[in-house]
Amino acid sequence: MNMVTVFQYDAFSIVPDKGNPAGVVLDADHLTEEDMLKIAKQVGFNETTFVMHSDQADIRLRYFTPGHEMNLCGHATMASMYALKTRGLLDAKDTYTIETKTGVLPVRFENNDVQPSITMKQDSPQFVEFEGDVDLLASAIGLHRDELDLTKPIVYGSTGIWTLLIPVKKLDSFSRMIPNNRKFPEILTQNPKASLHPFCMETIDPSALMHARHFSSPYSGTIEDPVTGTASGVMGAYYLTYIQPEWPSIQMMVEQGQEIGKDGRVQVTVDREFGKMEVYITGTAVFVREFEVDPAKE
């Protein structure tokens, strides 16, 4: 097989090598699932997106970590849609639909003439209370139990991908976090393949409402996700569910990646109507480089 071109775009930032890097492979219909996984392993980013033809939507996106396929990925969606738009590969309209393993979701572009911003809808939020050992959980990210904010619930949350939301008291705990990813599955007995997403209400940027880090499931083949779109979206739903349950909606900024030099921002909007939440994230991306990989290489 011929070499495959991969474009690196960094999402949730306008500065190259900040935000969250994603690989984007255009015209990927000829690739097999095995090819995609091999490419994702060689690329080594938390996610690589493969852009394909869809009979259900404007385009189809498949997302691969170095270890497995993901149902949905926020930052990789931002990266791939930004790549398609800025390369002139999309029709001249503002709203598109994308086929994912989570379902068909809308994506909207704004400010197209300057720096396009992208808003994507996520799946309906779901929460499951954590029933595991809190001391072991804290230890798995290098903290002590008393650093967690147990006035708020620890829950598994999903708007397309499951992660464990862990409230932390103070911002300074985040610089001390050291994940032991191999330990995650034995602690997360209800959902062994979930990632961990510690967050707090103290922030570096006064315009942000929440600060977070995101530690990958060991099955993904990565350690930490610099700036996480799906987890940021579910944090907005968490806020309306557990912190301000009477509010009808919220618009908020989430900051992430500062501890690892990847400073990024995710805008989150959650609207509650008739007991159901609609979750949206907004961000942008920036082109960094292109390179080639060999799908035949092990």
PDB file of C-alpha atoms in Angstrom:
ATOM      1  CA  MET A   1       0.000   0.000   0.000  1.00  0.00           C
ATOM      2  CA  ASN A   2       1.111   3.566  -0.698  1.00  0.00           C
ATOM      3  CA  MET A   3       2.191   5.928   2.047  1.00  0.00           C
ATOM      4  CA  VAL A   4      -0.665   7.823   3.733  1.00  0.00           C
ATOM      5  CA  THR A   5      -0.507  11.561   4.353  1.00  0.00           C
ATOM      6  CA  VAL A   6      -1.434  12.704   7.859  1.00  0.00           C
ATOM      7  CA  PHE A   7      -2.160  16.337   8.677  1.00  0.00           C
ATOM      8  CA  GLN A   8      -1.548  17.509  12.229  1.00  0.00           C
ATOM      9  CA  TYR A   9      -3.970  20.093  13.552  1.00  0.00           C
ATOM     10  CA  ASP A  10      -3.965  21.337  17.134  1.00  0.00           C
ATOM     11  CA  ALA A  11      -7.490  21.827  18.477  1.00  0.00           C
ATOM     12  CA  PHE A  12      -8.760  24.291  21.087  1.00  0.00           C
ATOM     13  CA  SER A  13      -5.919  26.706  20.346  1.00  0.00           C
ATOM     14  CA  ILE A  14      -4.826  29.125  17.623  1.00  0.00           C
ATOM     15  CA  VAL A  15      -1.150  28.625  18.518  1.00  0.00           C
ATOM     16  CA  PRO A  16       0.719  25.660  16.969  1.00  0.00           C
ATOM     17  CA  ASP A  17       1.930  23.091  19.508  1.00  0.00           C
ATOM     18  CA  LYS A  18      -0.578  24.238  22.093  1.00  0.00           C
ATOM     19  CA  GLY A  19      -4.062  22.787  22.583  1.00  0.00           C
ATOM     20  CA  ASN A  20      -4.576  19.144  21.661  1.00  0.00           C
ATOM     21  CA  PRO A  21      -2.904  17.589  18.602  1.00  0.00           C
ATOM     22  CA  ALA A  22      -4.886  15.315  16.313  1.00  0.00           C
ATOM     23  CA  GLY A  23      -3.934  13.493  13.151  1.00  0.00           C
ATOM     24  CA  VAL A  24      -6.317  13.945  10.214  1.00  0.00           C
ATOM     25  CA  VAL A  25      -6.379  11.541   7.268  1.00  0.00           C
ATOM     26  CA  LEU A  26      -8.477  12.763   4.331  1.00  0.00           C
ATOM     27  CA  ASP A  27     -10.130  10.440   1.757  1.00  0.00           C
ATOM     28  CA  ALA A  28      -9.797   7.406   4.005  1.00  0.00           C
ATOM     29  CA  ASP A  29     -12.442   5.182   2.392  1.00  0.00           C
ATOM     30  CA  HIS A  30      -9.829   2.813   0.974  1.00  0.00           C
ATOM     31  CA  LEU A  31      -8.327   2.083   4.396  1.00  0.00           C
ATOM     32  CA  THR A  32      -9.313  -0.963   6.438  1.00  0.00           C
ATOM     33  CA  GLU A  33      -9.905  -0.837  10.171  1.00  0.00           C
ATOM     34  CA  GLU A  34      -6.559  -2.586  10.640  1.00  0.00           C
ATOM     35  CA  ASP A  35      -4.869   0.088   8.499  1.00  0.00           C
ATOM     36  CA  MET A  36      -6.437   2.845  10.586  1.00  0.00           C
ATOM     37  CA  LEU A  37      -5.236   1.336  13.844  1.00  0.00           C
ATOM     38  CA  LYS A  38      -1.703   0.898  12.481  1.00  0.00           C
ATOM     39  CA  ILE A  39      -1.669   4.499  11.287  1.00  0.00           C
ATOM     40  CA  ALA A  40      -2.961   5.765  14.653  1.00  0.00           C
ATOM     41  CA  LYS A  41      -0.239   3.793  16.446  1.00  0.00           C
ATOM     42  CA  GLN A  42       2.462   5.325  14.255  1.00  0.00           C
ATOM     43  CA  VAL A  43       1.050   8.833  14.607  1.00  0.00           C
ATOM     44  CA  GLY A  44       0.964   8.428  18.393  1.00  0.00           C
ATOM     45  CA  PHE A  45      -1.513  11.220  19.197  1.00  0.00           C
ATOM     46  CA  ASN A  46      -4.419  10.631  21.533  1.00  0.00           C
ATOM     47  CA  GLU A  47      -6.637  10.464  18.444  1.00  0.00           C
ATOM     48  CA  THR A  48      -6.283  10.283  14.687  1.00  0.00           C
ATOM     49  CA  THR A  49      -9.411  10.968  12.615  1.00  0.00           C
ATOM     50  CA  PHE A  50     -10.229   9.297   9.321  1.00  0.00           C
ATOM     51  CA  VAL A  51     -12.534  11.244   7.002  1.00  0.00           C
ATOM     52  CA  MET A  52     -14.841   9.030   4.943  1.00  0.00           C
ATOM     53  CA  HIS A  53     -17.914   9.100   2.726  1.00  0.00           C
ATOM     54  CA  SER A  54     -21.286   8.778   4.445  1.00  0.00           C
ATOM     55  CA  ASP A  55     -24.709   7.733   3.175  1.00  0.00           C
ATOM     56  CA  GLN A  56     -26.334   9.197   6.305  1.00  0.00           C
ATOM     57  CA  ALA A  57     -24.589  12.552   6.738  1.00  0.00           C
ATOM     58  CA  ASP A  58     -22.321  15.040   4.979  1.00  0.00           C
ATOM     59  CA  ILE A  59     -19.243  13.099   6.076  1.00  0.00           C
ATOM     60  CA  ARG A  60     -18.274  10.163   8.275  1.00  0.00           C
ATOM     61  CA  LEU A  61     -15.549  10.411  10.913  1.00  0.00           C
ATOM     62  CA  ARG A  62     -13.800   7.474  12.567  1.00  0.00           C
ATOM     63  CA  TYR A  63     -11.552   8.089  15.567  1.00  0.00           C
ATOM     64  CA  PHE A  64      -8.640   5.891  16.651  1.00  0.00           C
ATOM     65  CA  THR A  65      -6.321   6.043  19.623  1.00  0.00           C
ATOM     66  CA  PRO A  66      -3.064   4.072  19.338  1.00  0.00           C
ATOM     67  CA  GLY A  67      -4.934   1.245  21.086  1.00  0.00           C
ATOM     68  CA  HIS A  68      -8.501   1.125  19.782  1.00  0.00           C
ATOM     69  CA  GLU A  69     -11.363   2.909  18.039  1.00  0.00           C
ATOM     70  CA  MET A  70     -13.385   5.580  19.877  1.00  0.00           C
ATOM     71  CA  ASN A  71     -17.081   6.314  19.377  1.00  0.00           C
ATOM     72  CA  LEU A  72     -16.587  10.086  19.475  1.00  0.00           C
ATOM     73  CA  CYS A  73     -13.808  12.600  20.047  1.00  0.00           C
ATOM     74  CA  GLY A  74     -14.306  16.325  20.496  1.00  0.00           C
ATOM     75  CA  HIS A  75     -10.848  17.659  19.719  1.00  0.00           C
ATOM     76  CA  ALA A  76     -10.394  15.348  16.711  1.00  0.00           C
ATOM     77  CA  THR A  77     -13.746  16.516  15.347  1.00  0.00           C
ATOM     78  CA  MET A  78     -12.606  20.127  15.693  1.00  0.00           C
ATOM     79  CA  ALA A  79      -9.329  19.325  13.944  1.00  0.00           C
ATOM     80  CA  SER A  80     -10.833  17.380  11.050  1.00  0.00           C
ATOM     81  CA  MET A  81     -13.695  19.811  10.383  1.00  0.00           C
ATOM     82  CA  TYR A  82     -11.323  22.764  10.529  1.00  0.00           C
ATOM     83  CA  ALA A  83      -9.025  20.971   8.063  1.00  0.00           C
ATOM     84  CA  LEU A  84     -11.883  20.279   5.645  1.00  0.00           C
ATOM     85  CA  LYS A  85     -13.230  23.834   5.848  1.00  0.00           C
ATOM     86  CA  THR A  86      -9.934  25.675   5.476  1.00  0.00           C
ATOM     87  CA  ARG A  87      -8.805  23.400   2.643  1.00  0.00           C
ATOM     88  CA  GLY A  88     -11.975  24.135   0.686  1.00  0.00           C
ATOM     89  CA  LEU A  89     -13.234  20.549   0.870  1.00  0.00           C
ATOM     90  CA  LEU A  90     -16.712  21.364   2.211  1.00  0.00           C
ATOM     91  CA  ASP A  91     -19.717  22.832   0.436  1.00  0.00           C
ATOM     92  CA  ALA A  92     -20.396  26.530   1.007  1.00  0.00           C
ATOM     93  CA  LYS A  93     -22.686  26.328   4.024  1.00  0.00           C
ATOM     94  CA  ASP A  94     -22.379  26.836   7.760  1.00  0.00           C
ATOM     95  CA  THR A  95     -23.940  23.666   9.201  1.00  0.00           C
ATOM     96  CA  TYR A  96     -22.952  20.078   8.422  1.00  0.00           C
ATOM     97  CA  THR A  97     -23.807  16.647   9.773  1.00  0.00           C
ATOM     98  CA  ILE A  98     -21.207  14.077  10.749  1.00  0.00           C
ATOM     99  CA  GLU A  99     -21.749  10.336  11.047  1.00  0.00           C
ATOM    100  CA  THR A 100     -20.033   8.893  14.134  1.00  0.00           C
ATOM    101  CA  LYS A 101     -20.421   5.698  16.137  1.00  0.00           C
ATOM    102  CA  THR A 102     -22.377   7.781  18.635  1.00  0.00           C
ATOM    103  CA  GLY A 103     -24.846   8.780  15.901  1.00  0.00           C
ATOM    104  CA  VAL A 104     -25.324  11.588  13.397  1.00  0.00           C
ATOM    105  CA  LEU A 105     -24.411  14.938  14.981  1.00  0.00           C
ATOM    106  CA  PRO A 106     -24.580  18.542  13.727  1.00  0.00           C
ATOM    107  CA  VAL A 107     -21.490  20.748  13.413  1.00  0.00           C
ATOM    108  CA  ARG A 108     -21.741  24.505  12.849  1.00  0.00           C
ATOM    109  CA  PHE A 109     -19.130  26.990  11.630  1.00  0.00           C
ATOM    110  CA  GLU A 110     -19.012  30.670  12.595  1.00  0.00           C
ATOM    111  CA  ASN A 111     -16.647  33.555  11.820  1.00  0.00           C
ATOM    112  CA  ASN A 112     -15.556  31.854   8.604  1.00  0.00           C
ATOM    113  CA  ASP A 113     -13.699  34.876   7.197  1.00  0.00           C
ATOM    114  CA  VAL A 114     -11.259  35.226  10.092  1.00  0.00           C
ATOM    115  CA  GLN A 115     -10.570  32.254  12.385  1.00  0.00           C
ATOM    116  CA  PRO A 116     -13.389  29.722  11.950  1.00  0.00           C
ATOM    117  CA  SER A 117     -14.906  28.510  15.196  1.00  0.00           C
ATOM    118  CA  ILE A 118     -16.681  25.191  15.278  1.00  0.00           C
ATOM    119  CA  THR A 119     -19.625  24.165  17.445  1.00  0.00           C
ATOM    120  CA  MET A 120     -20.480  20.485  17.712  1.00  0.00           C
ATOM    121  CA  LYS A 121     -23.392  18.861  19.484  1.00  0.00           C
ATOM    122  CA  GLN A 122     -22.641  15.945  21.752  1.00  0.00           C
ATOM    123  CA  ASP A 123     -24.738  12.983  22.811  1.00  0.00           C
ATOM    124  CA  SER A 124     -27.282  13.272  25.645  1.00  0.00           C
ATOM    125  CA  PRO A 125     -25.431  13.234  28.988  1.00  0.00           C
ATOM    126  CA  GLN A 126     -25.476  10.169  31.223  1.00  0.00           C
ATOM    127  CA  PHE A 127     -24.167   9.821  34.787  1.00  0.00           C
ATOM    128  CA  VAL A 128     -23.485   6.808  37.017  1.00  0.00           C
ATOM    129  CA  GLU A 129     -22.334   7.205  40.618  1.00  0.00           C
ATOM    130  CA  PHE A 130     -18.846   5.884  41.408  1.00  0.00           C
ATOM    131  CA  GLU A 131     -18.995   2.989  43.877  1.00  0.00           C
ATOM    132  CA  GLY A 132     -15.287   2.222  44.124  1.00  0.00           C
ATOM    133  CA  ASP A 133     -12.554   2.921  46.667  1.00  0.00           C
ATOM    134  CA  VAL A 134     -11.964   6.683  46.951  1.00  0.00           C
ATOM    135  CA  ASP A 135      -8.552   6.299  48.601  1.00  0.00           C
ATOM    136  CA  LEU A 136      -7.283   4.081  45.786  1.00  0.00           C
ATOM    137  CA  LEU A 137      -8.768   6.459  43.231  1.00  0.00           C
ATOM    138  CA  ALA A 138      -6.961   9.465  44.705  1.00  0.00           C
ATOM    139  CA  SER A 139      -3.716   7.489  44.895  1.00  0.00           C
ATOM    140  CA  ALA A 140      -4.035   6.502  41.207  1.00  0.00           C
ATOM    141  CA  ILE A 141      -3.585  10.170  40.232  1.00  0.00           C
ATOM    142  CA  GLY A 142      -0.915  10.909  42.839  1.00  0.00           C
ATOM    143  CA  LEU A 143      -3.169  12.632  45.379  1.00  0.00           C
ATOM    144  CA  HIS A 144      -4.508  11.995  48.869  1.00  0.00           C
ATOM    145  CA  ARG A 145      -8.186  11.530  49.655  1.00  0.00           C
ATOM    146  CA  ASP A 146      -8.356  14.864  51.524  1.00  0.00           C
ATOM    147  CA  GLU A 147      -7.442  16.719  48.314  1.00  0.00           C
ATOM    148  CA  LEU A 148     -10.684  15.578  46.677  1.00  0.00           C
ATOM    149  CA  ASP A 149     -13.818  17.681  47.069  1.00  0.00           C
ATOM    150  CA  LEU A 150     -16.190  15.070  48.448  1.00  0.00           C
ATOM    151  CA  THR A 151     -18.969  17.643  48.897  1.00  0.00           C
ATOM    152  CA  LYS A 152     -19.562  16.961  45.196  1.00  0.00           C
ATOM    153  CA  PRO A 153     -20.213  13.504  43.730  1.00  0.00           C
ATOM    154  CA  ILE A 154     -17.641  11.419  41.896  1.00  0.00           C
ATOM    155  CA  VAL A 155     -19.493  10.086  38.850  1.00  0.00           C
ATOM    156  CA  TYR A 156     -18.942   8.373  35.546  1.00  0.00           C
ATOM    157  CA  GLY A 157     -20.172  10.780  32.881  1.00  0.00           C
ATOM    158  CA  SER A 158     -20.667  10.481  29.142  1.00  0.00           C
ATOM    159  CA  THR A 159     -21.735  12.639  26.233  1.00  0.00           C
ATOM    160  CA  GLY A 160     -20.418   9.998  23.860  1.00  0.00           C
ATOM    161  CA  ILE A 161     -17.392   8.648  25.750  1.00  0.00           C
ATOM    162  CA  TRP A 162     -17.308   7.552  29.405  1.00  0.00           C
ATOM    163  CA  THR A 163     -14.955   9.295  31.819  1.00  0.00           C
ATOM    164  CA  LEU A 164     -14.857   9.467  35.622  1.00  0.00           C
ATOM    165  CA  LEU A 165     -15.375  13.038  36.851  1.00  0.00           C
ATOM    166  CA  ILE A 166     -13.363  13.642  40.030  1.00  0.00           C
ATOM    167  CA  PRO A 167     -13.911  16.948  41.913  1.00  0.00           C
ATOM    168  CA  VAL A 168     -10.730  18.338  43.472  1.00  0.00           C
ATOM    169  CA  LYS A 169     -10.572  21.117  46.095  1.00  0.00           C
ATOM    170  CA  LYS A 170      -7.590  23.201  45.015  1.00  0.00           C
ATOM    171  CA  LEU A 171      -5.864  24.197  41.794  1.00  0.00           C
ATOM    172  CA  ASP A 172      -2.403  23.544  43.200  1.00  0.00           C
ATOM    173  CA  SER A 173      -3.182  19.807  43.442  1.00  0.00           C
ATOM    174  CA  PHE A 174      -3.154  19.583  39.628  1.00  0.00           C
ATOM    175  CA  SER A 175       0.556  20.297  39.261  1.00  0.00           C
ATOM    176  CA  ARG A 176       1.286  17.382  41.621  1.00  0.00           C
ATOM    177  CA  MET A 177      -0.830  14.824  39.798  1.00  0.00           C
ATOM    178  CA  ILE A 178       1.034  11.750  38.530  1.00  0.00           C
ATOM    179  CA  PRO A 179      -1.282   9.163  36.952  1.00  0.00           C
ATOM    180  CA  ASN A 180      -0.765   5.436  37.353  1.00  0.00           C
ATOM    181  CA  ASN A 181      -2.881   4.505  34.335  1.00  0.00           C
ATOM    182  CA  ARG A 182      -2.263   0.770  34.692  1.00  0.00           C
ATOM    183  CA  LYS A 183      -4.160   0.860  38.002  1.00  0.00           C
ATOM    184  CA  PHE A 184      -7.294   2.471  36.550  1.00  0.00           C
ATOM    185  CA  PRO A 185      -9.173  -0.687  35.424  1.00  0.00           C
ATOM    186  CA  GLU A 186      -8.937  -2.415  38.823  1.00  0.00           C
ATOM    187  CA  ILE A 187     -10.315   0.722  40.526  1.00  0.00           C
ATOM    188  CA  LEU A 188     -13.004   1.445  37.925  1.00  0.00           C
ATOM    189  CA  THR A 189     -14.751  -1.884  38.393  1.00  0.00           C
ATOM    190  CA  GLN A 190     -18.075  -0.537  37.068  1.00  0.00           C
ATOM    191  CA  ASN A 191     -16.486   0.737  33.855  1.00  0.00           C
ATOM    192  CA  PRO A 192     -12.868  -0.509  33.535  1.00  0.00           C
ATOM    193  CA  LYS A 193     -12.211   1.212  30.192  1.00  0.00           C
ATOM    194  CA  ALA A 194     -13.173   4.707  31.379  1.00  0.00           C
ATOM    195  CA  SER A 195     -10.649   7.536  31.621  1.00  0.00           C
ATOM    196  CA  LEU A 196     -10.172   9.818  34.644  1.00  0.00           C
ATOM    197  CA  HIS A 197     -11.053  13.515  34.539  1.00  0.00           C
ATOM    198  CA  PRO A 198     -10.162  15.440  37.712  1.00  0.00           C
ATOM    199  CA  PHE A 199     -11.478  19.022  37.812  1.00  0.00           C
ATOM    200  CA  CYS A 200     -11.804  21.960  40.172  1.00  0.00           C
ATOM    201  CA  MET A 201     -13.597  25.300  40.381  1.00  0.00           C
ATOM    202  CA  GLU A 202     -10.361  27.303  40.836  1.00  0.00           C
ATOM    203  CA  THR A 203      -8.841  28.446  37.527  1.00  0.00           C
ATOM    204  CA  ILE A 204      -5.749  30.142  36.143  1.00  0.00           C
ATOM    205  CA  ASP A 205      -7.736  32.235  33.659  1.00  0.00           C
ATOM    206  CA  PRO A 206     -10.424  34.313  35.441  1.00  0.00           C
ATOM    207  CA  SER A 207     -12.725  33.891  32.429  1.00  0.00           C
ATOM    208  CA  ALA A 208     -12.746  30.081  32.874  1.00  0.00           C
ATOM    209  CA  LEU A 209     -15.205  28.398  35.230  1.00  0.00           C
ATOM    210  CA  MET A 210     -13.457  25.031  35.537  1.00  0.00           C
ATOM    211  CA  HIS A 211      -9.908  23.684  35.363  1.00  0.00           C
ATOM    212  CA  ALA A 212      -9.188  20.058  34.457  1.00  0.00           C
ATOM    213  CA  ARG A 213      -6.747  17.349  33.453  1.00  0.00           C
ATOM    214  CA  HIS A 214      -7.603  14.133  31.616  1.00  0.00           C
ATOM    215  CA  PHE A 215      -5.819  10.816  32.145  1.00  0.00           C
ATOM    216  CA  SER A 216      -6.305   8.138  29.491  1.00  0.00           C
ATOM    217  CA  SER A 217      -7.487   4.598  29.909  1.00  0.00           C
ATOM    218  CA  PRO A 218      -4.463   2.280  29.632  1.00  0.00           C
ATOM    219  CA  TYR A 219      -6.240   0.545  26.750  1.00  0.00           C
ATOM    220  CA  SER A 220      -5.845   3.727  24.681  1.00  0.00           C
ATOM    221  CA  GLY A 221      -2.063   3.523  24.538  1.00  0.00           C
ATOM    222  CA  THR A 222      -1.595   7.106  25.794  1.00  0.00           C
ATOM    223  CA  ILE A 223      -1.105   8.702  29.232  1.00  0.00           C
ATOM    224  CA  GLU A 224      -2.817  12.085  29.163  1.00  0.00           C
ATOM    225  CA  ASP A 225      -5.124  13.984  26.825  1.00  0.00           C
ATOM    226  CA  PRO A 226      -4.082  17.651  26.783  1.00  0.00           C
ATOM    227  CA  VAL A 227      -7.448  19.358  26.111  1.00  0.00           C
ATOM    228  CA  THR A 228     -10.541  17.170  26.057  1.00  0.00           C
ATOM    229  CA  GLY A 229     -13.713  18.168  24.203  1.00  0.00           C
ATOM    230  CA  THR A 230     -16.089  15.364  25.168  1.00  0.00           C
ATOM    231  CA  ALA A 231     -15.119  15.524  28.855  1.00  0.00           C
ATOM    232  CA  SER A 232     -15.489  19.318  28.854  1.00  0.00           C
ATOM    233  CA  GLY A 233     -19.005  18.909  27.484  1.00  0.00           C
ATOM    234  CA  VAL A 234     -19.988  16.409  30.160  1.00  0.00           C
ATOM    235  CA  MET A 235     -18.544  18.770  32.802  1.00  0.00           C
ATOM    236  CA  GLY A 236     -21.082  21.376  31.709  1.00  0.00           C
ATOM    237  CA  ALA A 237     -23.861  18.821  32.143  1.00  0.00           C
ATOM    238  CA  TYR A 238     -22.381  17.860  35.537  1.00  0.00           C
ATOM    239  CA  TYR A 239     -22.530  21.514  36.591  1.00  0.00           C
ATOM    240  CA  LEU A 240     -26.243  21.762  35.798  1.00  0.00           C
ATOM    241  CA  THR A 241     -26.990  18.375  37.345  1.00  0.00           C
ATOM    242  CA  TYR A 242     -25.080  18.551  40.628  1.00  0.00           C
ATOM    243  CA  ILE A 243     -23.982  22.150  41.289  1.00  0.00           C
ATOM    244  CA  GLN A 244     -26.768  24.343  39.880  1.00  0.00           C
ATOM    245  CA  PRO A 245     -29.706  21.970  39.333  1.00  0.00           C
ATOM    246  CA  GLU A 246     -32.206  24.842  39.123  1.00  0.00           C
ATOM    247  CA  TRP A 247     -30.482  26.640  36.251  1.00  0.00           C
ATOM    248  CA  PRO A 248     -32.024  26.187  32.785  1.00  0.00           C
ATOM    249  CA  SER A 249     -28.724  26.611  30.928  1.00  0.00           C
ATOM    250  CA  ILE A 250     -25.079  27.541  31.208  1.00  0.00           C
ATOM    251  CA  GLN A 251     -22.317  28.913  28.994  1.00  0.00           C
ATOM    252  CA  MET A 252     -18.871  28.367  30.426  1.00  0.00           C
ATOM    253  CA  MET A 253     -15.200  28.112  29.569  1.00  0.00           C
ATOM    254  CA  VAL A 254     -13.059  25.131  30.562  1.00  0.00           C
ATOM    255  CA  GLU A 255      -9.264  25.436  30.684  1.00  0.00           C
ATOM    256  CA  GLN A 256      -6.977  22.437  30.385  1.00  0.00           C
ATOM    257  CA  GLY A 257      -3.422  21.473  29.463  1.00  0.00           C
ATOM    258  CA  GLN A 258      -1.513  24.138  31.385  1.00  0.00           C
ATOM    259  CA  GLU A 259       0.440  21.656  33.509  1.00  0.00           C
ATOM    260  CA  ILE A 260       1.902  20.003  30.405  1.00  0.00           C
ATOM    261  CA  GLY A 261       2.492  23.137  28.330  1.00  0.00           C
ATOM    262  CA  LYS A 262      -0.577  22.688  26.106  1.00  0.00           C
ATOM    263  CA  ASP A 263      -2.738  25.623  27.238  1.00  0.00           C
ATOM    264  CA  GLY A 264      -6.197  25.178  25.669  1.00  0.00           C
ATOM    265  CA  ARG A 265      -9.777  26.455  26.050  1.00  0.00           C
ATOM    266  CA  VAL A 266     -13.140  24.800  25.387  1.00  0.00           C
ATOM    267  CA  GLN A 267     -16.372  26.786  25.311  1.00  0.00           C
ATOM    268  CA  VAL A 268     -19.275  24.701  26.665  1.00  0.00           C
ATOM    269  CA  THR A 269     -22.998  25.418  26.296  1.00  0.00           C
ATOM    270  CA  VAL A 270     -25.668  23.284  27.935  1.00  0.00           C
ATOM    271  CA  ASP A 271     -29.395  23.957  27.561  1.00  0.00           C
ATOM    272  CA  ARG A 272     -32.009  22.168  29.620  1.00  0.00           C
ATOM    273  CA  GLU A 273     -35.503  21.850  28.201  1.00  0.00           C
ATOM    274  CA  PHE A 274     -38.297  19.502  29.320  1.00  0.00           C
ATOM    275  CA  GLY A 275     -35.858  17.620  31.529  1.00  0.00           C
ATOM    276  CA  LYS A 276     -33.405  16.894  28.729  1.00  0.00           C
ATOM    277  CA  MET A 277     -29.985  18.499  28.276  1.00  0.00           C
ATOM    278  CA  GLU A 278     -28.469  19.528  24.960  1.00  0.00           C
ATOM    279  CA  VAL A 279     -24.672  19.770  25.153  1.00  0.00           C
ATOM    280  CA  TYR A 280     -22.477  21.751  22.752  1.00  0.00           C
ATOM    281  CA  ILE A 281     -18.761  22.512  22.674  1.00  0.00           C
ATOM    282  CA  THR A 282     -17.112  25.270  20.658  1.00  0.00           C
ATOM    283  CA  GLY A 283     -13.474  25.682  19.689  1.00  0.00           C
ATOM    284  CA  THR A 284     -11.103  26.153  16.807  1.00  0.00           C
ATOM    285  CA  ALA A 285      -7.870  24.649  15.511  1.00  0.00           C
ATOM    286  CA  VAL A 286      -4.603  25.471  13.794  1.00  0.00           C
ATOM    287  CA  PHE A 287      -2.569  23.643  11.141  1.00  0.00           C
ATOM    288  CA  VAL A 288       0.842  22.455  12.331  1.00  0.00           C
ATOM    289  CA  ARG A 289       2.424  20.117   9.755  1.00  0.00           C
ATOM    290  CA  GLU A 290       1.912  17.193   7.389  1.00  0.00           C
ATOM    291  CA  PHE A 291       3.826  13.929   7.292  1.00  0.00           C
ATOM    292  CA  GLU A 292       3.551  10.421   5.863  1.00  0.00           C
ATOM    293  CA  VAL A 293       3.142   7.024   7.481  1.00  0.00           C
ATOM    294  CA  ASP A 294       3.244   3.508   6.072  1.00  0.00           C
ATOM    295  CA  PRO A 295       0.134   1.418   6.899  1.00  0.00           C
ATOM    296  CA  ALA A 296       2.074  -1.740   6.053  1.00  0.00           C
ATOM    297  CA  LYS A 297       4.592  -1.059   8.802  1.00  0.00           C
ATOM    298  CA  GLU A 298       4.062  -2.943  12.066  1.00  0.00           C
TER     299      GLU A 298
END
